[in-house]
mmCIF file with all atom_site columns, C-alpha atoms in Angstrom:
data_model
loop_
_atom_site.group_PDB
_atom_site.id
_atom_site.type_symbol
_atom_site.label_atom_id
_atom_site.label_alt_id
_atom_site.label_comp_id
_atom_site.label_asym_id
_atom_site.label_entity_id
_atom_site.label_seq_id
_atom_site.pdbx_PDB_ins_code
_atom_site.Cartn_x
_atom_site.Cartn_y
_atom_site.Cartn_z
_atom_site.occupancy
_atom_site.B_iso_or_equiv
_atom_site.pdbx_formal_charge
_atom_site.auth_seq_id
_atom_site.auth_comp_id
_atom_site.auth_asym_id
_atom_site.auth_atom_id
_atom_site.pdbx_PDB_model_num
ATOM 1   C CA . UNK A 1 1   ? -19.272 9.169   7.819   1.00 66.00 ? 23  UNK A CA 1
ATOM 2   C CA . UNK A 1 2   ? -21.235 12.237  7.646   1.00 76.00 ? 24  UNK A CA 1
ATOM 3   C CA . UNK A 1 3   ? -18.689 14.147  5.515   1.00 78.00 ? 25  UNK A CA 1
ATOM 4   C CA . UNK A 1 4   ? -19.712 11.708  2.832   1.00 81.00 ? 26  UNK A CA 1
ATOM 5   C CA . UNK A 1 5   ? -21.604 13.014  -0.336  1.00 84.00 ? 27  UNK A CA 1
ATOM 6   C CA . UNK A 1 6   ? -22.559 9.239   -1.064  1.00 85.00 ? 28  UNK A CA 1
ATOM 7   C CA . UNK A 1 7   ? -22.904 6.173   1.167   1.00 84.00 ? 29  UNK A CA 1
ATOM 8   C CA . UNK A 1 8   ? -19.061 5.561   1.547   1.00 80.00 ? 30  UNK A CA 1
ATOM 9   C CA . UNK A 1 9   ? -19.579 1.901   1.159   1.00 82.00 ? 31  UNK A CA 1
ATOM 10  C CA . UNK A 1 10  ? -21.727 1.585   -1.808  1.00 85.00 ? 32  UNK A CA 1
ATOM 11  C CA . UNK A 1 11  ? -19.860 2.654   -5.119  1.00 83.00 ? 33  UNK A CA 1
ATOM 12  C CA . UNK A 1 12  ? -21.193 6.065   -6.575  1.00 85.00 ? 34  UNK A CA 1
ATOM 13  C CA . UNK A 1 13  ? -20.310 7.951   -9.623  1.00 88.00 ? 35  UNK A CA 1
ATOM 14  C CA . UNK A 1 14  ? -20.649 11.951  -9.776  1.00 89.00 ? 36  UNK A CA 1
ATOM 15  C CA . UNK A 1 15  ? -19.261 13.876  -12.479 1.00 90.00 ? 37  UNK A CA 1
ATOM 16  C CA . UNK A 1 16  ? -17.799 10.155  -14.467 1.00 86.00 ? 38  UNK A CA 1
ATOM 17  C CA . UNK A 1 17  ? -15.786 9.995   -11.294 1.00 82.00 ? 39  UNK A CA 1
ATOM 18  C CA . UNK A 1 18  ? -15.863 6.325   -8.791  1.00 78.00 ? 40  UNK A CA 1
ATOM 19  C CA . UNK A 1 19  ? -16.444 6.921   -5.246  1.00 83.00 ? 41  UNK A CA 1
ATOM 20  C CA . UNK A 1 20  ? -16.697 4.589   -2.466  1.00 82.00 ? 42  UNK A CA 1
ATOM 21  C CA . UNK A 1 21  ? -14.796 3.139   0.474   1.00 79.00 ? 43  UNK A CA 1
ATOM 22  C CA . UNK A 1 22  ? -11.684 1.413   -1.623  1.00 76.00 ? 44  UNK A CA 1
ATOM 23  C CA . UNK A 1 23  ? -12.401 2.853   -5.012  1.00 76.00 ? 45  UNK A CA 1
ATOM 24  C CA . UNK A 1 24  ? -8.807  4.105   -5.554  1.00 72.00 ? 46  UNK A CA 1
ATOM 25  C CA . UNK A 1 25  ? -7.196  1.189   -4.309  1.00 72.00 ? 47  UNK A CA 1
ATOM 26  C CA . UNK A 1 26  ? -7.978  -2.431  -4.667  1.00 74.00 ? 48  UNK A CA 1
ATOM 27  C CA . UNK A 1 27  ? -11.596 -2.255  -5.618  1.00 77.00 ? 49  UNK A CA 1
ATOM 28  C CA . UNK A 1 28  ? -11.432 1.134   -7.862  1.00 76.00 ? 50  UNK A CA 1
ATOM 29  C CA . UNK A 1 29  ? -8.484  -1.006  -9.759  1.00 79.00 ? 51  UNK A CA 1
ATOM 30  C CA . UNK A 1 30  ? -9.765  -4.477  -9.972  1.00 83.00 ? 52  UNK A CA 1
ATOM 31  C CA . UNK A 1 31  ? -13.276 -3.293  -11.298 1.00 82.00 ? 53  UNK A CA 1
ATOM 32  C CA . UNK A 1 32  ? -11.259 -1.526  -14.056 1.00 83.00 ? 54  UNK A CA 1
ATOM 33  C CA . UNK A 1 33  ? -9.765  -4.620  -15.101 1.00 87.00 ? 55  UNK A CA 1
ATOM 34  C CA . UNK A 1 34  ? -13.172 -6.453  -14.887 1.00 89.00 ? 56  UNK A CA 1
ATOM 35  C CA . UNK A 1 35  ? -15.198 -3.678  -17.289 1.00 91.00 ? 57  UNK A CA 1
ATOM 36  C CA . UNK A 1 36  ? -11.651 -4.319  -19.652 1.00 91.00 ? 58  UNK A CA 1
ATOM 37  C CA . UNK A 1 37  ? -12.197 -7.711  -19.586 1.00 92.00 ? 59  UNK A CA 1
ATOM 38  C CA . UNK A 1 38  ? -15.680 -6.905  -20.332 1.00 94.00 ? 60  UNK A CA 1
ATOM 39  C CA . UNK A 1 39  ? -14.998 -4.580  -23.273 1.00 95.00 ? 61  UNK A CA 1
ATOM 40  C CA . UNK A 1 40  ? -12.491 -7.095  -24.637 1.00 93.00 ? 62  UNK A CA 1
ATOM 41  C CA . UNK A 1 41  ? -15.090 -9.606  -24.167 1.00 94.00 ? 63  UNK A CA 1
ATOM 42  C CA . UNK A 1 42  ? -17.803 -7.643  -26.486 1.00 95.00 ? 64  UNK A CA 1
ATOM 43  C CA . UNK A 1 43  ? -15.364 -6.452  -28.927 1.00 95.00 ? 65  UNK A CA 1
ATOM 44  C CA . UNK A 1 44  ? -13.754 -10.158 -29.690 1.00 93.00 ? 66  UNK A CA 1
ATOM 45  C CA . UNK A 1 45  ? -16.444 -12.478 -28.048 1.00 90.00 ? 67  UNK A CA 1
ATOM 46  C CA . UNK A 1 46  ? -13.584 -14.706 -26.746 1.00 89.00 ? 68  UNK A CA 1
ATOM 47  C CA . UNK A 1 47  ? -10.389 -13.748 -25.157 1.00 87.00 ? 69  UNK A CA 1
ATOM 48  C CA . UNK A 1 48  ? -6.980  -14.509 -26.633 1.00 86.00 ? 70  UNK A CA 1
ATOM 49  C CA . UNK A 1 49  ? -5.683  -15.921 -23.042 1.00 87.00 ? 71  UNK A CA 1
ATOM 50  C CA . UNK A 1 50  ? -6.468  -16.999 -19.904 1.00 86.00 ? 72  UNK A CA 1
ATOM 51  C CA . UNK A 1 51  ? -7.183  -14.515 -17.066 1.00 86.00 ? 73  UNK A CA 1
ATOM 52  C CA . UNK A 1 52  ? -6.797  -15.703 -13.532 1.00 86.00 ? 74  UNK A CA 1
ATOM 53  C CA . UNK A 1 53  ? -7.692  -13.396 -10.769 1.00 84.00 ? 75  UNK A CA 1
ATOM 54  C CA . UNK A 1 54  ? -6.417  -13.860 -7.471  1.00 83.00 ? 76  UNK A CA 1
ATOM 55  C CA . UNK A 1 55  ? -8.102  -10.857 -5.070  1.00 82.00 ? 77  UNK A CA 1
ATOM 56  C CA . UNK A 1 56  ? -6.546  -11.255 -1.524  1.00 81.00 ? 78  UNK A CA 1
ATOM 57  C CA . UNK A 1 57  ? -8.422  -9.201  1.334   1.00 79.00 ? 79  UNK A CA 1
ATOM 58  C CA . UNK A 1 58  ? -5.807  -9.287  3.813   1.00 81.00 ? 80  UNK A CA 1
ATOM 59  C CA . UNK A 1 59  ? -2.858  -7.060  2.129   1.00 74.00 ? 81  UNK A CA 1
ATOM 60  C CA . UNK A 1 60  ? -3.515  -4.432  5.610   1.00 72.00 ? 82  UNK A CA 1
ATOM 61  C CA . UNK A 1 61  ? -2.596  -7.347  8.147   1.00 77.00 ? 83  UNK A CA 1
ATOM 62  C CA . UNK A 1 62  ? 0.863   -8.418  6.390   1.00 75.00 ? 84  UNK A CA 1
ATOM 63  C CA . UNK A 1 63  ? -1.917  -10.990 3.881   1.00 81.00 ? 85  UNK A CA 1
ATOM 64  C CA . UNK A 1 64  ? -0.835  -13.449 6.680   1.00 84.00 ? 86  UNK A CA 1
ATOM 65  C CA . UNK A 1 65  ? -2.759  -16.146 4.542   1.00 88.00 ? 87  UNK A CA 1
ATOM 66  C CA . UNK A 1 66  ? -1.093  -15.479 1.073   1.00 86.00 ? 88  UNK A CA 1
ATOM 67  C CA . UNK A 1 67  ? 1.940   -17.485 0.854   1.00 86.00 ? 89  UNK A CA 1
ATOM 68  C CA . UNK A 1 68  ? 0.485   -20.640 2.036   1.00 90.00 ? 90  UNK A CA 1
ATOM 69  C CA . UNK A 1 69  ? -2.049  -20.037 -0.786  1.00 90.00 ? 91  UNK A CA 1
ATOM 70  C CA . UNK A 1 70  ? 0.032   -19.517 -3.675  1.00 87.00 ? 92  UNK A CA 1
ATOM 71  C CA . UNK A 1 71  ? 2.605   -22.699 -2.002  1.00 90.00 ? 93  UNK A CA 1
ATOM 72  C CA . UNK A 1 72  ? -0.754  -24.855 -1.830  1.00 93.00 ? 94  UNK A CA 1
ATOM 73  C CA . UNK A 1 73  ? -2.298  -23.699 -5.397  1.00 90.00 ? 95  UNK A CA 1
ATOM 74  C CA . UNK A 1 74  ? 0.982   -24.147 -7.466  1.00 87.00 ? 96  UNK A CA 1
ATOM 75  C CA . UNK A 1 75  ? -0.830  -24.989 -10.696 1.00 87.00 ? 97  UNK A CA 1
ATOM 76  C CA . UNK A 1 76  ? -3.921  -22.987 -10.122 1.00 85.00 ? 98  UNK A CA 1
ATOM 77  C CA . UNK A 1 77  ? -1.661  -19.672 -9.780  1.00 79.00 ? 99  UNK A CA 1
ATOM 78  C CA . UNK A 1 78  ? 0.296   -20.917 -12.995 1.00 80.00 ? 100 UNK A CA 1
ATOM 79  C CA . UNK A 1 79  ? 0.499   -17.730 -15.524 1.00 79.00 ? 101 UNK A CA 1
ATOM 80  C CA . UNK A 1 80  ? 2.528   -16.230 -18.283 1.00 74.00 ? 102 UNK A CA 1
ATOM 81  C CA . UNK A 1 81  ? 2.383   -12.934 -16.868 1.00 71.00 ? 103 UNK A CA 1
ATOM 82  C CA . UNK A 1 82  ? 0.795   -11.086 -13.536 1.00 71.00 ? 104 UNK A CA 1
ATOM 83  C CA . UNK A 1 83  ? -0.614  -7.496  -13.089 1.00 70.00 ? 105 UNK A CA 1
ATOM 84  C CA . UNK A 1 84  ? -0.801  -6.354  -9.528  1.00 67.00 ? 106 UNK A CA 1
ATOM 85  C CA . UNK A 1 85  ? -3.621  -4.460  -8.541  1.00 64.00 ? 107 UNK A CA 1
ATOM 86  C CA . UNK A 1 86  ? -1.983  -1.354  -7.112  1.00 62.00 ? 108 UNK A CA 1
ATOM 87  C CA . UNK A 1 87  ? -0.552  1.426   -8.421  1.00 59.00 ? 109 UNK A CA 1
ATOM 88  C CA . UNK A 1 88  ? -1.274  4.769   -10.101 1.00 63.00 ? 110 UNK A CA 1
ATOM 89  C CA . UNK A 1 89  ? 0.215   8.051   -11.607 1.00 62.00 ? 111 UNK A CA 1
ATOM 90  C CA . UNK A 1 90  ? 3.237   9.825   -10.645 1.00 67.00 ? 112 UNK A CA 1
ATOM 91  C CA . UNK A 1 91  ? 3.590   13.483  -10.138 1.00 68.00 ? 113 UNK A CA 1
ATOM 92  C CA . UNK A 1 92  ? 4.008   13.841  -13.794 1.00 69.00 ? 114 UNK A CA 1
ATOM 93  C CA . UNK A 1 93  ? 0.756   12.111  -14.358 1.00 66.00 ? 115 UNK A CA 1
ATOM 94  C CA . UNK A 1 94  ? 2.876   9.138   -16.040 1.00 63.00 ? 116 UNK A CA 1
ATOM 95  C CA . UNK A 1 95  ? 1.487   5.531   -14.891 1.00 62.00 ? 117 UNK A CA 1
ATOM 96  C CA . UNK A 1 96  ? 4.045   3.863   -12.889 1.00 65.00 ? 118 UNK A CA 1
ATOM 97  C CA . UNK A 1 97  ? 4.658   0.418   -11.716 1.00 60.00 ? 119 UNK A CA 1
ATOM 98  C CA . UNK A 1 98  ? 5.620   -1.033  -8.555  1.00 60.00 ? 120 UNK A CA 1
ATOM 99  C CA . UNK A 1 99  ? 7.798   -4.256  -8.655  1.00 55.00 ? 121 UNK A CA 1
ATOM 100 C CA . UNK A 1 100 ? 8.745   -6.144  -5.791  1.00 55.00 ? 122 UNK A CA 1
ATOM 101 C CA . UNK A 1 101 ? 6.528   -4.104  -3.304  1.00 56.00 ? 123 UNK A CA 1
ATOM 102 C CA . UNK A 1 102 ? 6.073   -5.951  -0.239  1.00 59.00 ? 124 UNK A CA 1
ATOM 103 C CA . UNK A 1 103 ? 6.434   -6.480  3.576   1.00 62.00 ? 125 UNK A CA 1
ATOM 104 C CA . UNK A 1 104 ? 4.428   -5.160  6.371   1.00 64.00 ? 126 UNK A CA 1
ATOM 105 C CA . UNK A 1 105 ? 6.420   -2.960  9.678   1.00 68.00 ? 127 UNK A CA 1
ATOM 106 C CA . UNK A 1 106 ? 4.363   -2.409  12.710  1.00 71.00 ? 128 UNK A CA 1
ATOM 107 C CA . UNK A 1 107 ? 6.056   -0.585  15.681  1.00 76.00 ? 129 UNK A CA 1
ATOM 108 C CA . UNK A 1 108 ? 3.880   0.292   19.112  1.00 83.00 ? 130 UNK A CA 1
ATOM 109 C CA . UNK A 1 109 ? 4.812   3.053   21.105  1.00 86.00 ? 131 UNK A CA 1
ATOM 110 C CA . UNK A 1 110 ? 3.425   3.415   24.874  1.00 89.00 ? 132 UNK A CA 1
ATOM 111 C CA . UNK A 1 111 ? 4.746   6.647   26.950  1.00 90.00 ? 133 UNK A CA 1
ATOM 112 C CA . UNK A 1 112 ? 4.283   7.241   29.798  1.00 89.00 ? 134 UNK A CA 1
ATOM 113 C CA . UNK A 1 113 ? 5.588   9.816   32.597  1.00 87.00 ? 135 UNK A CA 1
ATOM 114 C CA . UNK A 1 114 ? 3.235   10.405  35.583  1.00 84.00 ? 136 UNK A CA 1
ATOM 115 C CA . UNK A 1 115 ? 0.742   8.076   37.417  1.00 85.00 ? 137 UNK A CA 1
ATOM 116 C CA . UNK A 1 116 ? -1.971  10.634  36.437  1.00 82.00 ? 138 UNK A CA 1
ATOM 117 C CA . UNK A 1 117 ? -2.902  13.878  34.430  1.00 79.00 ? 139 UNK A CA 1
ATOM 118 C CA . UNK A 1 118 ? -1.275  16.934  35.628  1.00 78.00 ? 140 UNK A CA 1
ATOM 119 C CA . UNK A 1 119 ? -2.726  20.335  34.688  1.00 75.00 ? 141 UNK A CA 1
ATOM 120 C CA . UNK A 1 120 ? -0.095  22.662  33.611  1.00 70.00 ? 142 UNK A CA 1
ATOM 121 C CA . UNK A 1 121 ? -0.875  24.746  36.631  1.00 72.00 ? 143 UNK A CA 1
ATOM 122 C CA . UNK A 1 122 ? -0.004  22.332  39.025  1.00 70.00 ? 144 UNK A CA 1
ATOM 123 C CA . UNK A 1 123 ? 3.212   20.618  38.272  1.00 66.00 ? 145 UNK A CA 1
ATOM 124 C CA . UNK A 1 124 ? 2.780   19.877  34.512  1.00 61.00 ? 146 UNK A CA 1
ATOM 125 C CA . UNK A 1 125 ? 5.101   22.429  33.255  1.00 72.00 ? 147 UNK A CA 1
ATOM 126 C CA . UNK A 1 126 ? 7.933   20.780  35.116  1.00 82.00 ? 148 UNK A CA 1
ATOM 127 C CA . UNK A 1 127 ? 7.213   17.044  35.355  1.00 83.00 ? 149 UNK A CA 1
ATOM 128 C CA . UNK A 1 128 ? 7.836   15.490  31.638  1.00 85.00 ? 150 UNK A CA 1
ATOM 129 C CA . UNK A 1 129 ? 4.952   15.524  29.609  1.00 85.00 ? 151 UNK A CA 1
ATOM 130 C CA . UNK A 1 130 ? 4.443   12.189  27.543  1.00 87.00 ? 152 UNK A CA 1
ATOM 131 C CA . UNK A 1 131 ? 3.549   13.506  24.107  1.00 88.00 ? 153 UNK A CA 1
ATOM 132 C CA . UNK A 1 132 ? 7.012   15.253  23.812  1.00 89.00 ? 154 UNK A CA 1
ATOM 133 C CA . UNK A 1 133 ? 8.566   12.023  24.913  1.00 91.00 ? 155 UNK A CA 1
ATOM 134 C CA . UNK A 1 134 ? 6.163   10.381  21.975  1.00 93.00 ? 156 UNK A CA 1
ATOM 135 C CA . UNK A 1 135 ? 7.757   13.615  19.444  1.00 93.00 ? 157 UNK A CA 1
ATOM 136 C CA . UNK A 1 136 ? 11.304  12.464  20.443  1.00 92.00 ? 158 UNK A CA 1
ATOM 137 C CA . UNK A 1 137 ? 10.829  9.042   20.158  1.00 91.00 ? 159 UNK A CA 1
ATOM 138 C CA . UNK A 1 138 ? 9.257   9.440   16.687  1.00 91.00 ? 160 UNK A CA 1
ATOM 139 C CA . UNK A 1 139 ? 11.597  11.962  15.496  1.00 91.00 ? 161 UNK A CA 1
ATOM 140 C CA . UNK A 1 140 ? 14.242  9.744   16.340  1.00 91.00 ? 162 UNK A CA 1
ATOM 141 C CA . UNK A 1 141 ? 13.234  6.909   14.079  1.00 90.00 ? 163 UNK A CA 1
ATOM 142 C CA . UNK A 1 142 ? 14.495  8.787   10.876  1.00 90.00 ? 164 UNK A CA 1
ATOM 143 C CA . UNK A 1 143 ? 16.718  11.054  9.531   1.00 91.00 ? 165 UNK A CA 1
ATOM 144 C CA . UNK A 1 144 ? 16.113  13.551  7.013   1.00 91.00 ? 166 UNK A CA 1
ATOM 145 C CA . UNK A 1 145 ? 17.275  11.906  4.327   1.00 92.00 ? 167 UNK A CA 1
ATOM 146 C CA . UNK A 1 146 ? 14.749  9.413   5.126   1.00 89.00 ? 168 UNK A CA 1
ATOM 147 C CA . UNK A 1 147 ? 17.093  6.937   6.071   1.00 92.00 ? 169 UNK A CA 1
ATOM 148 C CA . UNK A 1 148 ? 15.240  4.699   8.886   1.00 90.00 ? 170 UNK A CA 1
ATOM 149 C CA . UNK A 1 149 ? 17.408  4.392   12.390  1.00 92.00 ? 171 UNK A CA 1
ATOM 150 C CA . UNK A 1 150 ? 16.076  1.149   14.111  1.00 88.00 ? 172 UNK A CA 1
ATOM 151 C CA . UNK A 1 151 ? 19.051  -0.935  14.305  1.00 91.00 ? 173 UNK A CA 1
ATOM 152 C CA . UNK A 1 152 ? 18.002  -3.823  12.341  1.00 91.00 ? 174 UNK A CA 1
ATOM 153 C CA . UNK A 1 153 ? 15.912  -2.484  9.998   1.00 88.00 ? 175 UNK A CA 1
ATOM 154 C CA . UNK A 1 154 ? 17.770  -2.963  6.668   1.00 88.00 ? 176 UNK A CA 1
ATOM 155 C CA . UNK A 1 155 ? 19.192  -6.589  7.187   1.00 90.00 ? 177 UNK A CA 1
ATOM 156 C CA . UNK A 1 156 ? 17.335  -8.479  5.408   1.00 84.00 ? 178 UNK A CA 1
ATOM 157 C CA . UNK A 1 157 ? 16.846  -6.140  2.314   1.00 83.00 ? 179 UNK A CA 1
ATOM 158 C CA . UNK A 1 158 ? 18.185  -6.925  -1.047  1.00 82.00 ? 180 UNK A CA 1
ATOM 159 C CA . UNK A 1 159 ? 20.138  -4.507  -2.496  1.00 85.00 ? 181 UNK A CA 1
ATOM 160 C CA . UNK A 1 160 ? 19.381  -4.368  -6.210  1.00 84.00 ? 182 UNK A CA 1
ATOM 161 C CA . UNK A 1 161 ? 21.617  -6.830  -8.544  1.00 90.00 ? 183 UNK A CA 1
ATOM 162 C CA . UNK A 1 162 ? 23.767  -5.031  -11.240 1.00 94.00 ? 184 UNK A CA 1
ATOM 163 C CA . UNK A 1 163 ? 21.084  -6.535  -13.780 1.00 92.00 ? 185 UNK A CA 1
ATOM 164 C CA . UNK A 1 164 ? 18.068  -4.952  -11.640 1.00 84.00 ? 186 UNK A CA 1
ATOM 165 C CA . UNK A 1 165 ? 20.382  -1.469  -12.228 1.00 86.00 ? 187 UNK A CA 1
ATOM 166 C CA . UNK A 1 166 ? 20.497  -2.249  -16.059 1.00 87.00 ? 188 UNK A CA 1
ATOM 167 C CA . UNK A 1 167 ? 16.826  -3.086  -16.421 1.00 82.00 ? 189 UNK A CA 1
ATOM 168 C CA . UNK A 1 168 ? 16.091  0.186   -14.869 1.00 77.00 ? 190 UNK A CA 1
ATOM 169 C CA . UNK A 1 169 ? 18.088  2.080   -16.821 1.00 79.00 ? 191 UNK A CA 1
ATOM 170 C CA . UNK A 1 170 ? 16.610  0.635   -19.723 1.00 78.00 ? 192 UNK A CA 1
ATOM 171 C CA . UNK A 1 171 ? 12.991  1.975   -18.697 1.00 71.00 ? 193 UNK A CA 1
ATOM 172 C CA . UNK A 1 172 ? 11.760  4.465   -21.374 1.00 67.00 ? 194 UNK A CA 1
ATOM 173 C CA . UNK A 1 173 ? 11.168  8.411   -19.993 1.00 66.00 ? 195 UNK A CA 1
ATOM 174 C CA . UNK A 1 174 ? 7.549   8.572   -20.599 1.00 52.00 ? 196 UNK A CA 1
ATOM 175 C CA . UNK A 1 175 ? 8.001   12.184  -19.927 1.00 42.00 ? 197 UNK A CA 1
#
């Protein structure tokens, strides 16, 4: 907290820059639509649509809550369109857009290989030291192509259809 220039929970802006806890993702990018909306609102004084806002709080627990919302709410989440509140630039500074984002993996590790600390001087240079075990264990998870080794892993993905490859291809280079 104290390496804060600004209470990290209250927004702040310094130099036409947002900060705050959240500012560059979910709150930074729903208040952006909101001052649109806004602008929109005092350039046309009425809005050519309907804008819906569904803002979910519990995306960083798997939004455990969501999908019995949206089954319950059929006609409330009715839209022509949706914009999802994340994304951002690309290392080209072009916007980019996430579809299909989703799902959630947690994996807990525990090691351990003595019944008690052992100071290198004593023993610890020959009985197995647990954060090396931890190193191996997490090194083992994936390859350097990035290709994820826990057997299971890539069952229930979809690969993309051979429309999903046309639609990409048709994406414009914004470079």
């Amino acid at each position: 907290m104290n390496l804060w220039e600004s209470p990290p929970f209250e927004p702040y802006i310094r130099d036409g820059k947002l900060y705050g806890r959240g500012s560059s993702d979910n709150k930074g990018n729903i208040t952006n639509r909101l001052f649109a909306i806004d602008s929109l609102l005092t350039a046309l004084a009425d809005l050519p649509c309907t804008i819906k806002f569904l803002i979910e709080g519990e995306e960083e627990i798997s939004s455990e809550n969501l999908e019995a919302f949206v089954e319950g709410n059929v006609n409330l989440n009715r839209a022509d369109a949706c914009i999802w509140e994340f994304g951002g630039v690309d290392h080209r500074e072009r916007p980019t857009q996430y579809l299909r984002l989703c799902g959630i993996c947690y994996i807990e590790l525990e090691v351990e290989t003595a019944s008690m600390d052992v100071h290198s001087g004593l023993g610890g240079s020959i009985i197995p030291n647990a954060a090396w075990r931890l190193i191996c264990a997490l090194n083992s998870l994936k390859v350097p192509n990035e290709k994820i080794q826990l057997p299971g892993f890539y069952d229930k993905v979809k690969l993309p259809s051979e429309q999903d490859r046309d639609d990409m291809c048709e994406l414009p280079d914004m470079a």
